[in-house]
């Protein structure tokens, strides 16, 4: 398959490195040279010094068959989600989103009316998040739809928050609740399979509005950024939860050169998520840790802020920051401690 292989040169499958290993590998020799490039690769958005403020820039690509399935994802929702997931990365820097550009590649099976629907979703999201669509690119693709959104945002210089600022003894706080988007996806997949077997059957999605909404129409955490601003709190570190809590905990810990311990009984899970997980015979905690697409925010603040967060339903203190020598740990409900891995926790190791 590979061109290099044809020439007898040793090759490495991408799967051997994984997504983050691949990014590290490809970018290890990239150095930023311009003084205005304050933060390059390695955070939720790049940070550029444009004078009074910092400009934030981030890109996210959504690919048909990988990130979405048009048999159950309405195009309007897809448009909305394409913007929301990018706004989420600007929130993760404690910033405010301002503009997007939109790159589209689509196969000829898409009609103008279908793309109108998609753009209606883009428009609604832009309106909701106060973002302007200021450009993009349109081209054809041989298979399916590809959406690439680049977002620009801004933040006052003193308020920018990186993944790398967590300090030992910080509280680790998560917004909203977790695992719902993943269960929404499981539900949609199940109904799709049943429909394939019996096309006359109507999908049964009743009572599951919340998880479906979390999957089909996720929202970025602008309200939490505003609350933090009103509380006059700038977190020490922050990341958005796009890949599951455990993966993001590991990113924060690695960037900040600290360890993080979280407690199973603190992880916020909505009761409808809980019920559906039981129906699917899944552990809801596993859905929260490795499910992904919740687009909540995970941040750390110093212990002095404990009183401001302990009773607020929007925020849950899930753990605390330790020295890096302590590693990343998951304390189960029974009190046992396990190593946290990108997939969840390793129940085999103490
Ligand atoms: P997020 O999940 O917040 O969107 P990613 O995990 O996609 O972030 O990316 C991690 C970091 O790697 C970001 O700083 C991103 O800009 C950078 N990155 C991702 N892909 C590439 C690439 N192909 N080339 C250069 N930098 C990249
Ligand atoms: Mg992110």
Tab-separated table of C-alpha atoms and ligand atoms in Angstrom:
chain	number	residue	atom	x	y	z
A	1	UNK	CA	0.000	0.000	0.000
A	2	UNK	CA	2.684	2.457	0.952
A	3	UNK	CA	4.896	4.087	-1.639
A	4	UNK	CA	7.935	3.683	0.581
A	5	UNK	CA	7.213	-0.010	1.090
A	6	UNK	CA	7.316	-0.485	-2.678
A	7	UNK	CA	10.878	0.795	-2.577
A	8	UNK	CA	11.831	-1.645	0.164
A	9	UNK	CA	12.063	1.014	2.911
A	10	UNK	CA	10.882	-0.006	6.408
A	11	UNK	CA	7.527	1.521	7.247
A	12	UNK	CA	5.483	2.000	10.405
A	13	UNK	CA	1.694	1.686	10.455
A	14	UNK	CA	0.024	4.840	11.853
A	15	UNK	CA	-1.920	2.642	14.285
A	16	UNK	CA	1.340	1.862	16.075
A	17	UNK	CA	1.637	5.486	17.219
A	18	UNK	CA	-2.027	6.333	17.798
A	19	UNK	CA	-3.433	9.840	17.243
A	20	UNK	CA	-1.400	11.652	19.889
A	21	UNK	CA	1.776	9.668	19.234
A	22	UNK	CA	1.447	10.540	15.568
A	23	UNK	CA	1.020	14.270	16.264
A	24	UNK	CA	4.074	14.174	18.575
A	25	UNK	CA	6.088	12.304	15.963
A	26	UNK	CA	5.182	14.568	13.063
A	27	UNK	CA	5.692	17.802	14.966
A	28	UNK	CA	8.747	16.987	17.093
A	29	UNK	CA	11.059	19.080	14.893
A	30	UNK	CA	8.660	21.975	14.467
A	31	UNK	CA	9.847	25.062	16.314
A	32	UNK	CA	8.004	28.378	16.411
A	33	UNK	CA	10.195	31.305	15.380
A	34	UNK	CA	7.967	34.375	15.444
A	35	UNK	CA	7.853	36.232	18.742
A	36	UNK	CA	4.092	36.599	18.270
A	37	UNK	CA	3.609	32.788	18.363
A	38	UNK	CA	3.125	32.578	22.125
A	39	UNK	CA	1.882	28.967	22.178
A	40	UNK	CA	2.146	26.574	19.273
A	41	UNK	CA	1.204	22.907	19.147
A	42	UNK	CA	0.090	21.173	22.318
A	43	UNK	CA	-2.928	22.964	23.698
A	44	UNK	CA	-6.604	23.285	22.735
A	45	UNK	CA	-5.765	26.337	20.633
A	46	UNK	CA	-2.663	28.171	19.513
A	47	UNK	CA	-2.045	31.544	21.154
A	48	UNK	CA	-0.917	34.527	19.094
A	49	UNK	CA	0.127	37.909	20.451
A	50	UNK	CA	-1.779	40.489	18.432
A	51	UNK	CA	-1.185	43.505	20.664
A	52	UNK	CA	-3.605	44.224	23.475
A	53	UNK	CA	-5.000	40.707	23.566
A	54	UNK	CA	-4.104	37.157	22.639
A	55	UNK	CA	-5.731	35.655	19.589
A	56	UNK	CA	-6.657	31.959	19.818
A	57	UNK	CA	-6.748	29.636	16.796
A	58	UNK	CA	-7.879	26.030	16.544
A	59	UNK	CA	-8.998	23.585	13.835
A	60	UNK	CA	-11.247	20.516	14.067
A	61	UNK	CA	-12.146	18.188	11.221
A	62	UNK	CA	-15.277	16.041	11.052
A	63	UNK	CA	-15.316	13.192	8.537
A	64	UNK	CA	-18.353	11.211	7.403
A	65	UNK	CA	-18.143	7.600	8.526
A	66	UNK	CA	-15.570	8.495	11.198
A	67	UNK	CA	-17.151	11.306	13.224
A	68	UNK	CA	-20.726	11.184	12.026
A	69	UNK	CA	-23.223	8.918	10.309
A	70	UNK	CA	-25.752	10.742	8.162
A	71	UNK	CA	-28.292	7.957	8.557
A	72	UNK	CA	-29.092	9.375	11.981
A	73	UNK	CA	-27.286	12.721	12.128
A	74	UNK	CA	-29.526	15.429	10.645
A	75	UNK	CA	-27.438	17.813	8.530
A	76	UNK	CA	-28.698	20.815	10.480
A	77	UNK	CA	-27.409	19.278	13.701
A	78	UNK	CA	-24.138	18.404	12.010
A	79	UNK	CA	-23.665	22.034	11.011
A	80	UNK	CA	-24.372	23.139	14.567
A	81	UNK	CA	-22.025	20.544	16.040
A	82	UNK	CA	-19.186	21.497	13.653
A	83	UNK	CA	-19.201	24.997	15.131
A	84	UNK	CA	-19.863	23.971	18.754
A	85	UNK	CA	-16.907	21.564	18.973
A	86	UNK	CA	-14.588	24.334	17.800
A	87	UNK	CA	-16.029	26.900	20.216
A	88	UNK	CA	-15.322	24.333	22.934
A	89	UNK	CA	-11.566	24.530	22.209
A	90	UNK	CA	-11.659	28.328	22.560
A	91	UNK	CA	-13.519	27.947	25.892
A	92	UNK	CA	-10.762	25.572	27.022
A	93	UNK	CA	-8.306	28.499	26.738
A	94	UNK	CA	-10.726	30.686	28.771
A	95	UNK	CA	-11.376	32.671	25.600
A	96	UNK	CA	-14.307	34.004	23.608
A	97	UNK	CA	-14.894	32.724	20.060
A	98	UNK	CA	-15.192	35.372	17.342
A	99	UNK	CA	-14.813	34.018	13.795
A	100	UNK	CA	-14.754	30.747	11.895
A	101	UNK	CA	-13.733	29.692	8.431
A	102	UNK	CA	-15.338	26.572	7.004
A	103	UNK	CA	-13.722	24.082	4.628
A	104	UNK	CA	-16.112	21.654	2.938
A	105	UNK	CA	-15.454	18.686	0.679
A	106	UNK	CA	-18.522	16.790	-0.510
A	107	UNK	CA	-19.329	14.030	-2.963
A	108	UNK	CA	-21.925	14.546	-5.702
A	109	UNK	CA	-24.579	12.639	-3.737
A	110	UNK	CA	-25.259	15.835	-1.769
A	111	UNK	CA	-27.961	18.137	-3.090
A	112	UNK	CA	-28.120	21.901	-2.740
A	113	UNK	CA	-31.089	21.453	-0.390
A	114	UNK	CA	-29.073	19.119	1.833
A	115	UNK	CA	-26.239	21.636	2.038
A	116	UNK	CA	-28.765	24.382	2.797
A	117	UNK	CA	-29.820	22.334	5.834
A	118	UNK	CA	-26.196	21.995	6.914
A	119	UNK	CA	-25.687	25.745	6.574
A	120	UNK	CA	-28.819	26.443	8.583
A	121	UNK	CA	-27.149	24.579	11.464
A	122	UNK	CA	-23.923	26.534	10.948
A	123	UNK	CA	-25.896	29.784	10.974
A	124	UNK	CA	-27.795	28.894	14.150
A	125	UNK	CA	-24.590	27.973	15.971
A	126	UNK	CA	-22.844	31.140	14.804
A	127	UNK	CA	-25.769	33.135	16.129
A	128	UNK	CA	-25.854	31.258	19.429
A	129	UNK	CA	-22.106	31.600	20.050
A	130	UNK	CA	-21.739	35.109	18.645
A	131	UNK	CA	-19.355	33.907	15.954
A	132	UNK	CA	-18.998	35.221	12.382
A	133	UNK	CA	-18.434	32.890	9.447
A	134	UNK	CA	-15.813	34.851	7.520
A	135	UNK	CA	-14.550	32.465	4.850
A	136	UNK	CA	-13.660	28.949	3.892
A	137	UNK	CA	-13.169	26.681	0.920
A	138	UNK	CA	-15.430	24.358	-1.071
A	139	UNK	CA	-14.321	21.369	-3.081
A	140	UNK	CA	-15.418	17.899	-4.125
A	141	UNK	CA	-14.596	14.598	-2.487
A	142	UNK	CA	-14.691	11.066	-3.854
A	143	UNK	CA	-16.337	9.719	-0.743
A	144	UNK	CA	-18.704	11.489	1.590
A	145	UNK	CA	-18.565	14.744	3.447
A	146	UNK	CA	-15.606	16.327	5.171
A	147	UNK	CA	-15.912	19.442	7.324
A	148	UNK	CA	-12.938	21.418	8.531
A	149	UNK	CA	-13.615	24.385	10.776
A	150	UNK	CA	-10.937	26.814	11.897
A	151	UNK	CA	-11.950	29.073	14.735
A	152	UNK	CA	-10.503	32.337	15.966
A	153	UNK	CA	-11.075	33.642	19.438
A	154	UNK	CA	-9.617	36.124	21.864
A	155	UNK	CA	-8.694	36.394	25.505
A	156	UNK	CA	-7.160	39.078	27.715
A	157	UNK	CA	-3.481	38.221	28.103
A	158	UNK	CA	-3.676	37.791	31.866
A	159	UNK	CA	-6.635	35.407	31.588
A	160	UNK	CA	-5.353	32.825	29.089
A	161	UNK	CA	-5.387	29.316	30.558
A	162	UNK	CA	-3.144	26.508	29.328
A	163	UNK	CA	-3.177	22.770	29.891
A	164	UNK	CA	0.207	23.188	31.530
A	165	UNK	CA	-0.629	25.357	34.566
A	166	UNK	CA	-1.955	22.796	37.075
A	167	UNK	CA	-0.277	23.073	40.482
A	168	UNK	CA	0.155	20.456	43.200
A	169	UNK	CA	-2.867	20.481	45.575
A	170	UNK	CA	-5.150	22.156	42.997
A	171	UNK	CA	-8.748	20.984	42.928
A	172	UNK	CA	-9.716	19.204	39.696
A	173	UNK	CA	-13.147	20.352	38.555
A	174	UNK	CA	-15.436	19.146	35.825
A	175	UNK	CA	-18.441	21.042	34.418
A	176	UNK	CA	-21.874	19.518	33.700
A	177	UNK	CA	-22.056	15.741	33.462
A	178	UNK	CA	-20.282	13.029	31.499
A	179	UNK	CA	-20.950	9.908	29.438
A	180	UNK	CA	-24.262	11.036	27.931
A	181	UNK	CA	-23.000	11.750	24.412
A	182	UNK	CA	-21.462	8.298	24.159
A	183	UNK	CA	-24.669	6.603	25.283
A	184	UNK	CA	-26.633	8.733	22.831
A	185	UNK	CA	-24.420	7.298	20.114
A	186	UNK	CA	-24.930	3.732	21.355
A	187	UNK	CA	-28.683	4.283	21.281
A	188	UNK	CA	-28.632	5.669	17.736
A	189	UNK	CA	-26.438	2.780	16.589
A	190	UNK	CA	-28.764	0.234	18.166
A	191	UNK	CA	-31.843	1.711	16.515
A	192	UNK	CA	-30.017	1.863	13.178
A	193	UNK	CA	-29.158	-1.849	13.375
A	194	UNK	CA	-32.727	-2.734	14.313
A	195	UNK	CA	-34.029	-0.632	11.444
A	196	UNK	CA	-31.711	-2.448	9.038
A	197	UNK	CA	-33.156	-5.776	10.187
A	198	UNK	CA	-36.726	-4.564	10.101
A	199	UNK	CA	-37.227	-1.393	8.019
A	200	UNK	CA	-40.930	-1.132	8.873
A	201	UNK	CA	-40.113	-0.627	12.540
A	202	UNK	CA	-40.120	2.874	13.962
A	203	UNK	CA	-37.101	3.724	16.097
A	204	UNK	CA	-37.794	3.780	19.827
A	205	UNK	CA	-35.955	6.787	21.168
A	206	UNK	CA	-38.539	7.834	23.717
A	207	UNK	CA	-37.424	8.983	27.144
A	208	UNK	CA	-33.872	9.477	25.982
A	209	UNK	CA	-34.010	13.091	24.833
A	210	UNK	CA	-31.131	14.137	27.026
A	211	UNK	CA	-28.514	11.665	25.783
A	212	UNK	CA	-29.641	12.191	22.170
A	213	UNK	CA	-29.298	15.923	22.494
A	214	UNK	CA	-25.850	15.509	23.993
A	215	UNK	CA	-24.784	13.442	20.984
A	216	UNK	CA	-26.586	15.288	18.200
A	217	UNK	CA	-26.483	18.868	19.449
A	218	UNK	CA	-23.604	19.311	21.869
A	219	UNK	CA	-22.983	22.750	23.356
A	220	UNK	CA	-19.665	24.383	24.112
A	221	UNK	CA	-19.112	25.593	27.670
A	222	UNK	CA	-19.533	29.346	27.131
A	223	UNK	CA	-21.799	29.581	30.167
A	224	UNK	CA	-19.096	28.136	32.426
A	225	UNK	CA	-16.490	30.549	31.089
A	226	UNK	CA	-18.861	33.354	31.923
A	227	UNK	CA	-19.502	32.023	35.444
A	228	UNK	CA	-15.750	31.770	36.064
A	229	UNK	CA	-15.342	35.339	34.864
A	230	UNK	CA	-18.153	36.545	37.128
A	231	UNK	CA	-16.554	34.708	40.058
A	232	UNK	CA	-13.300	36.433	39.143
A	233	UNK	CA	-11.551	33.066	38.940
A	234	UNK	CA	-8.936	32.209	36.343
A	235	UNK	CA	-8.242	28.467	36.474
A	236	UNK	CA	-4.608	27.355	36.712
A	237	UNK	CA	-5.124	24.861	33.883
A	238	UNK	CA	-7.950	23.800	31.590
A	239	UNK	CA	-8.848	21.433	28.727
A	240	UNK	CA	-12.130	20.500	27.069
A	241	UNK	CA	-13.429	16.951	27.404
A	242	UNK	CA	-13.693	15.732	23.832
A	243	UNK	CA	-12.157	12.270	24.209
A	244	UNK	CA	-13.374	11.140	27.646
A	245	UNK	CA	-12.390	12.232	31.140
A	246	UNK	CA	-9.432	9.893	31.580
A	247	UNK	CA	-7.706	10.918	28.357
A	248	UNK	CA	-8.067	14.615	29.243
A	249	UNK	CA	-6.826	14.042	32.815
A	250	UNK	CA	-3.714	12.441	31.337
A	251	UNK	CA	-3.210	15.395	28.958
A	252	UNK	CA	-3.515	17.926	31.807
A	253	UNK	CA	-1.186	15.929	34.053
A	254	UNK	CA	1.428	15.429	31.349
A	255	UNK	CA	1.396	19.073	30.213
A	256	UNK	CA	1.570	20.335	33.787
A	257	UNK	CA	4.137	17.729	34.905
A	258	UNK	CA	1.943	16.702	37.843
A	259	UNK	CA	-0.137	13.709	38.888
A	260	UNK	CA	-3.931	13.708	39.212
A	261	UNK	CA	-6.104	11.551	41.439
A	262	UNK	CA	-9.828	11.314	40.767
A	263	UNK	CA	-12.595	9.624	42.727
A	264	UNK	CA	-15.139	7.343	41.097
A	265	UNK	CA	-17.956	8.450	43.401
A	266	UNK	CA	-17.456	12.094	42.410
A	267	UNK	CA	-17.763	11.688	38.627
A	268	UNK	CA	-20.925	13.552	37.543
A	269	UNK	CA	-23.352	11.373	35.598
A	270	UNK	CA	-26.949	12.288	34.762
A	271	UNK	CA	-29.550	9.767	35.949
A	272	UNK	CA	-30.873	9.167	32.418
A	273	UNK	CA	-27.303	8.323	31.358
A	274	UNK	CA	-27.054	5.990	34.320
A	275	UNK	CA	-30.311	4.200	33.413
A	276	UNK	CA	-29.387	3.820	29.771
A	277	UNK	CA	-25.926	2.482	30.635
A	278	UNK	CA	-27.624	-0.180	32.749
A	279	UNK	CA	-29.910	-1.034	29.839
A	280	UNK	CA	-26.853	-1.466	27.618
A	281	UNK	CA	-25.069	-3.480	30.300
A	282	UNK	CA	-22.324	-0.888	30.392
A	283	UNK	CA	-20.594	0.673	33.343
A	284	UNK	CA	-21.627	4.366	33.297
A	285	UNK	CA	-18.244	5.311	34.786
A	286	UNK	CA	-16.508	3.710	31.817
A	287	UNK	CA	-18.735	5.796	29.505
A	288	UNK	CA	-17.684	8.953	31.380
A	289	UNK	CA	-13.997	8.037	31.411
A	290	UNK	CA	-13.596	6.878	27.839
A	291	UNK	CA	-16.781	7.774	25.983
A	292	UNK	CA	-15.958	11.175	24.575
A	293	UNK	CA	-17.835	13.995	22.854
A	294	UNK	CA	-19.266	15.470	26.057
A	295	UNK	CA	-17.542	18.828	25.421
A	296	UNK	CA	-17.535	19.702	29.091
A	297	UNK	CA	-14.601	21.586	30.587
A	298	UNK	CA	-12.033	20.143	32.976
A	299	UNK	CA	-9.982	22.633	34.956
A	300	UNK	CA	-7.916	23.059	38.087
A	301	UNK	CA	-8.014	25.850	40.661
A	302	UNK	CA	-6.223	26.369	43.950
A	303	UNK	CA	-7.807	24.894	47.091
A	304	UNK	CA	-8.714	28.369	48.321
A	305	UNK	CA	-11.618	28.348	45.869
A	306	UNK	CA	-13.189	25.230	47.401
A	307	UNK	CA	-16.198	27.052	48.870
A	308	UNK	CA	-17.095	28.608	45.520
A	309	UNK	CA	-17.420	25.233	43.810
A	310	UNK	CA	-18.473	22.724	46.448
A	311	UNK	CA	-22.209	23.370	46.233
A	312	UNK	CA	-22.576	24.635	42.667
A	313	UNK	CA	-24.495	22.099	40.552
A	314	UNK	CA	-22.700	23.277	37.399
A	315	UNK	CA	-19.323	22.187	38.754
A	316	UNK	CA	-18.090	18.990	40.389
A	317	UNK	CA	-14.817	18.580	42.227
A	318	UNK	CA	-13.668	15.201	40.897
A	319	UNK	CA	-10.181	15.048	42.379
A	320	UNK	CA	-6.955	16.851	43.154
A	321	UNK	CA	-3.493	17.443	41.769
A	322	UNK	CA	-0.489	15.651	43.240
A	323	UNK	CA	3.255	15.478	42.607
A	324	UNK	CA	3.971	13.737	39.309
A	325	UNK	CA	5.722	10.908	41.196
A	326	UNK	CA	2.306	9.785	42.459
A	327	UNK	CA	1.084	9.181	38.910
A	328	UNK	CA	-2.523	9.391	37.754
A	329	UNK	CA	-4.922	7.464	39.935
A	330	UNK	CA	-8.523	6.413	40.041
A	331	UNK	CA	-9.951	5.720	43.474
A	332	UNK	CA	-12.822	3.262	43.072
A	333	UNK	CA	-15.973	3.332	45.224
A	334	UNK	CA	-14.596	0.501	47.354
A	335	UNK	CA	-11.540	2.631	48.185
A	336	UNK	CA	-9.070	0.716	46.013
A	337	UNK	CA	-6.649	2.731	43.928
A	338	UNK	CA	-6.001	2.018	40.241
A	339	UNK	CA	-3.804	3.539	37.589
A	340	UNK	CA	-5.717	5.771	35.206
A	341	UNK	CA	-5.137	4.922	31.550
A	342	UNK	CA	-6.339	6.621	28.374
A	343	UNK	CA	-9.020	3.929	28.088
A	344	UNK	CA	-10.280	4.358	31.640
A	345	UNK	CA	-8.544	2.664	34.512
A	346	UNK	CA	-6.400	-0.376	34.723
A	347	UNK	CA	-8.186	-2.647	37.152
A	348	UNK	CA	-5.332	-5.155	37.029
A	349	UNK	CA	-2.693	-2.880	38.535
A	350	UNK	CA	-2.690	-1.425	42.026
B	1	LIG	P1	-8.158	18.915	20.536
B	1	LIG	O1	-8.597	17.538	20.940
B	1	LIG	O2	-8.226	19.906	21.625
B	1	LIG	O3	-8.820	19.399	19.262
B	1	LIG	P2	-5.937	17.665	19.348
B	1	LIG	O4	-5.755	16.484	20.220
B	1	LIG	O5	-6.643	17.509	18.056
B	1	LIG	O6	-6.607	18.815	20.203
B	1	LIG	O7	-4.528	18.299	19.038
B	1	LIG	C1	-3.536	18.446	20.031
B	1	LIG	C2	-2.536	19.496	19.567
B	1	LIG	O8	-1.880	19.060	18.367
B	1	LIG	C3	-3.170	20.830	19.215
B	1	LIG	O9	-2.278	21.843	19.624
B	1	LIG	C4	-3.274	20.792	17.701
B	1	LIG	O10	-3.237	22.092	17.142
B	1	LIG	C5	-2.047	20.007	17.316
B	1	LIG	N1	-2.188	19.268	16.052
B	1	LIG	C6	-3.094	18.318	15.742
B	1	LIG	N2	-2.898	17.833	14.502
B	1	LIG	C7	-1.829	18.505	14.000
B	1	LIG	C8	-1.122	18.456	12.769
B	1	LIG	N3	-1.497	17.621	11.789
B	1	LIG	N4	-0.067	19.271	12.615
B	1	LIG	C9	0.283	20.138	13.590
B	1	LIG	N5	-0.327	20.215	14.775
B	1	LIG	C10	-1.371	19.425	14.989
B	2	LIG	MG1	-9.671	20.371	22.925
